[in-house]
């Protein structure tokens, strides 16, 4: 029995030593990489937040009905976002879930910009404002409704995806 106990104790010590090696490897390689990735993702998230939230564009997305006029300058951050973040590999999240949300956000931003570019026009009285032409409501109600619905749909999706992105980032303990 003594020999069996010695063998068991020896095996336990070997297992503890192996576990310590694995923990050390994790801390040196995987944990540090995870922290590095979180740091990179936090930087990207901060830039996206600065571009979309601090500029007021998220307020526009959440509260505006594209059945009415909008200030063109408020859409500029979406144009900046689309140009900067859409295809640049520097702005790819390391976390796949965050990156999937960003790709969905990219698609909806591009969709809204294309829709507004196709259907909205600057106002004659003040070119700083645009709208889907009001006369379409009577001359071509189907097109008017299509344009308003598409614009509002993209704005709603942008809002939902942005909120999911921020929520997921908090869950993953990224610095906002």
CSV table of C-alpha atoms in Angstrom, one decimal:
chain,number,residue,atom,x,y,z
A,1,UNK,CA,0.0,0.0,0.0
A,2,UNK,CA,2.9,2.4,0.8
A,3,UNK,CA,4.3,1.9,-2.7
A,4,UNK,CA,0.9,2.6,-4.2
A,5,UNK,CA,0.5,5.8,-2.2
A,6,UNK,CA,4.0,6.9,-3.3
A,7,UNK,CA,3.1,6.3,-6.9
A,8,UNK,CA,-0.2,8.2,-6.5
A,9,UNK,CA,1.6,11.1,-4.8
A,10,UNK,CA,4.2,11.1,-7.5
A,11,UNK,CA,1.6,11.1,-10.2
A,12,UNK,CA,-0.3,13.9,-8.4
A,13,UNK,CA,2.9,16.0,-8.3
A,14,UNK,CA,3.5,15.4,-12.0
A,15,UNK,CA,0.0,16.5,-12.8
A,16,UNK,CA,0.3,19.6,-10.7
A,17,UNK,CA,3.6,20.4,-12.4
A,18,UNK,CA,2.0,19.9,-15.8
A,19,UNK,CA,-0.9,22.1,-14.8
A,20,UNK,CA,1.5,24.8,-13.6
A,21,UNK,CA,3.2,24.7,-17.0
A,22,UNK,CA,-0.1,25.0,-18.8
A,23,UNK,CA,-1.1,27.9,-16.7
A,24,UNK,CA,2.2,29.6,-17.3
A,25,UNK,CA,1.9,29.0,-21.1
A,26,UNK,CA,-1.7,30.4,-21.0
A,27,UNK,CA,-0.6,33.6,-19.1
A,28,UNK,CA,2.4,34.2,-21.4
A,29,UNK,CA,0.8,33.5,-24.7
A,30,UNK,CA,-3.0,33.3,-24.7
A,31,UNK,CA,-4.0,35.8,-22.0
A,32,UNK,CA,-1.6,38.4,-23.2
A,33,UNK,CA,-2.9,38.0,-26.7
A,34,UNK,CA,-6.4,38.3,-25.5
A,35,UNK,CA,-5.6,41.5,-23.7
A,36,UNK,CA,-3.8,42.8,-26.7
A,37,UNK,CA,-6.8,42.0,-28.9
A,38,UNK,CA,-9.1,43.7,-26.4
A,39,UNK,CA,-6.9,46.8,-26.6
A,40,UNK,CA,-7.1,46.9,-30.4
A,41,UNK,CA,-10.8,46.3,-30.4
A,42,UNK,CA,-11.3,49.0,-27.8
A,43,UNK,CA,-9.5,51.5,-30.1
A,44,UNK,CA,-11.6,50.6,-33.0
A,45,UNK,CA,-14.8,50.8,-31.0
A,46,UNK,CA,-13.8,54.2,-29.6
A,47,UNK,CA,-13.3,55.5,-33.2
A,48,UNK,CA,-16.6,54.2,-34.3
A,49,UNK,CA,-18.3,55.6,-31.3
A,50,UNK,CA,-16.7,59.0,-31.9
A,51,UNK,CA,-17.7,58.9,-35.5
A,52,UNK,CA,-21.3,57.9,-35.0
A,53,UNK,CA,-22.4,58.7,-31.5
A,54,UNK,CA,-20.5,61.8,-30.5
A,55,UNK,CA,-21.4,63.4,-33.9
A,56,UNK,CA,-25.1,63.1,-33.2
A,57,UNK,CA,-25.8,60.8,-36.1
A,58,UNK,CA,-27.1,58.0,-33.8
A,59,UNK,CA,-29.6,60.5,-32.4
A,60,UNK,CA,-30.7,61.2,-36.0
A,61,UNK,CA,-30.9,57.4,-36.8
A,62,UNK,CA,-33.0,56.7,-33.7
A,63,UNK,CA,-35.3,59.7,-33.8
A,64,UNK,CA,-35.7,61.0,-37.4
A,65,UNK,CA,-38.5,60.0,-39.8
A,66,UNK,CA,-37.2,60.4,-43.4
A,67,UNK,CA,-40.7,61.5,-44.3
A,68,UNK,CA,-39.4,64.9,-43.4
A,69,UNK,CA,-36.3,67.0,-44.1
A,70,UNK,CA,-32.9,66.4,-42.5
A,71,UNK,CA,-29.8,68.5,-42.2
A,72,UNK,CA,-27.3,67.2,-44.6
A,73,UNK,CA,-24.4,67.9,-42.3
A,74,UNK,CA,-25.8,65.3,-39.9
A,75,UNK,CA,-25.3,62.6,-42.6
A,76,UNK,CA,-21.7,63.5,-43.1
A,77,UNK,CA,-20.5,61.2,-40.2
A,78,UNK,CA,-22.1,58.3,-42.0
A,79,UNK,CA,-20.2,59.2,-45.2
A,80,UNK,CA,-17.0,59.4,-43.2
A,81,UNK,CA,-17.8,56.1,-41.5
A,82,UNK,CA,-18.5,54.4,-44.8
A,83,UNK,CA,-15.3,55.7,-46.4
A,84,UNK,CA,-13.1,55.0,-43.3
A,85,UNK,CA,-14.4,51.7,-41.9
A,86,UNK,CA,-16.0,49.8,-44.7
A,87,UNK,CA,-13.0,48.1,-46.3
A,88,UNK,CA,-10.0,49.1,-44.3
A,89,UNK,CA,-8.3,46.1,-42.7
A,90,UNK,CA,-7.0,48.4,-39.9
A,91,UNK,CA,-10.6,48.6,-38.7
A,92,UNK,CA,-11.4,44.9,-38.4
A,93,UNK,CA,-12.3,43.8,-34.9
A,94,UNK,CA,-10.2,40.9,-33.6
A,95,UNK,CA,-13.3,39.5,-31.9
A,96,UNK,CA,-15.4,37.7,-34.6
A,97,UNK,CA,-18.7,38.6,-32.9
A,98,UNK,CA,-17.9,42.3,-32.9
A,99,UNK,CA,-16.6,42.1,-36.4
A,100,UNK,CA,-19.8,40.4,-37.6
A,101,UNK,CA,-21.8,43.3,-36.1
A,102,UNK,CA,-19.5,45.8,-37.7
A,103,UNK,CA,-20.0,44.2,-41.1
A,104,UNK,CA,-23.8,44.4,-40.7
A,105,UNK,CA,-23.4,48.0,-39.6
A,106,UNK,CA,-21.3,48.7,-42.7
A,107,UNK,CA,-23.9,47.2,-45.0
A,108,UNK,CA,-26.7,49.2,-43.4
A,109,UNK,CA,-24.8,52.5,-43.5
A,110,UNK,CA,-23.9,51.9,-47.1
A,111,UNK,CA,-27.6,51.0,-47.9
A,112,UNK,CA,-28.9,54.2,-46.2
A,113,UNK,CA,-26.3,56.4,-48.0
A,114,UNK,CA,-27.2,54.8,-51.4
A,115,UNK,CA,-30.9,55.2,-50.7
A,116,UNK,CA,-30.6,58.9,-49.7
A,117,UNK,CA,-28.3,59.5,-52.6
A,118,UNK,CA,-30.8,58.0,-55.0
A,119,UNK,CA,-34.0,59.5,-53.6
A,120,UNK,CA,-33.4,62.6,-51.6
A,121,UNK,CA,-32.7,66.1,-52.9
A,122,UNK,CA,-31.4,69.3,-51.4
A,123,UNK,CA,-34.2,71.8,-50.7
A,124,UNK,CA,-34.4,74.8,-53.0
A,125,UNK,CA,-35.0,77.2,-50.2
A,126,UNK,CA,-32.0,75.9,-48.1
A,127,UNK,CA,-29.5,73.5,-49.8
A,128,UNK,CA,-28.2,72.6,-46.3
A,129,UNK,CA,-31.3,70.5,-45.9
A,130,UNK,CA,-32.5,67.5,-48.0
A,131,UNK,CA,-35.6,65.4,-48.2
A,132,UNK,CA,-37.3,62.9,-50.3
A,133,UNK,CA,-39.3,65.2,-52.6
A,134,UNK,CA,-42.7,65.9,-51.0
A,135,UNK,CA,-44.5,66.1,-54.4
A,136,UNK,CA,-43.7,62.4,-54.9
A,137,UNK,CA,-46.2,61.7,-52.1
A,138,UNK,CA,-48.9,62.7,-54.6
A,139,UNK,CA,-47.3,62.3,-58.0
A,140,UNK,CA,-45.7,58.9,-57.3
A,141,UNK,CA,-46.9,57.6,-53.9
A,142,UNK,CA,-45.4,54.2,-54.3
A,143,UNK,CA,-41.9,55.6,-55.0
A,144,UNK,CA,-42.3,58.0,-52.1
A,145,UNK,CA,-43.3,55.3,-49.7
A,146,UNK,CA,-40.5,53.0,-51.0
A,147,UNK,CA,-37.9,55.7,-50.4
A,148,UNK,CA,-39.2,56.6,-46.9
A,149,UNK,CA,-39.6,53.0,-45.8
A,150,UNK,CA,-36.1,52.0,-47.1
A,151,UNK,CA,-34.5,55.0,-45.4
A,152,UNK,CA,-36.3,54.5,-42.1
A,153,UNK,CA,-35.6,50.8,-42.3
A,154,UNK,CA,-31.8,51.3,-42.7
A,155,UNK,CA,-31.8,53.9,-39.9
A,156,UNK,CA,-33.6,51.5,-37.6
A,157,UNK,CA,-31.2,48.7,-38.4
A,158,UNK,CA,-28.2,51.0,-37.9
A,159,UNK,CA,-29.6,51.9,-34.4
A,160,UNK,CA,-30.2,48.3,-33.4
A,161,UNK,CA,-26.8,47.1,-34.6
A,162,UNK,CA,-25.0,50.0,-33.0
A,163,UNK,CA,-26.7,49.3,-29.7
A,164,UNK,CA,-25.9,45.6,-30.0
A,165,UNK,CA,-22.3,46.4,-30.8
A,166,UNK,CA,-22.0,48.6,-27.7
A,167,UNK,CA,-23.7,46.1,-25.5
A,168,UNK,CA,-21.5,43.2,-26.7
A,169,UNK,CA,-18.4,45.3,-26.2
A,170,UNK,CA,-19.4,46.0,-22.6
A,171,UNK,CA,-20.1,42.2,-22.1
A,172,UNK,CA,-16.6,41.6,-23.4
A,173,UNK,CA,-15.3,44.3,-21.0
A,174,UNK,CA,-13.9,46.5,-23.7
A,175,UNK,CA,-13.0,50.1,-22.8
A,176,UNK,CA,-15.6,52.5,-24.2
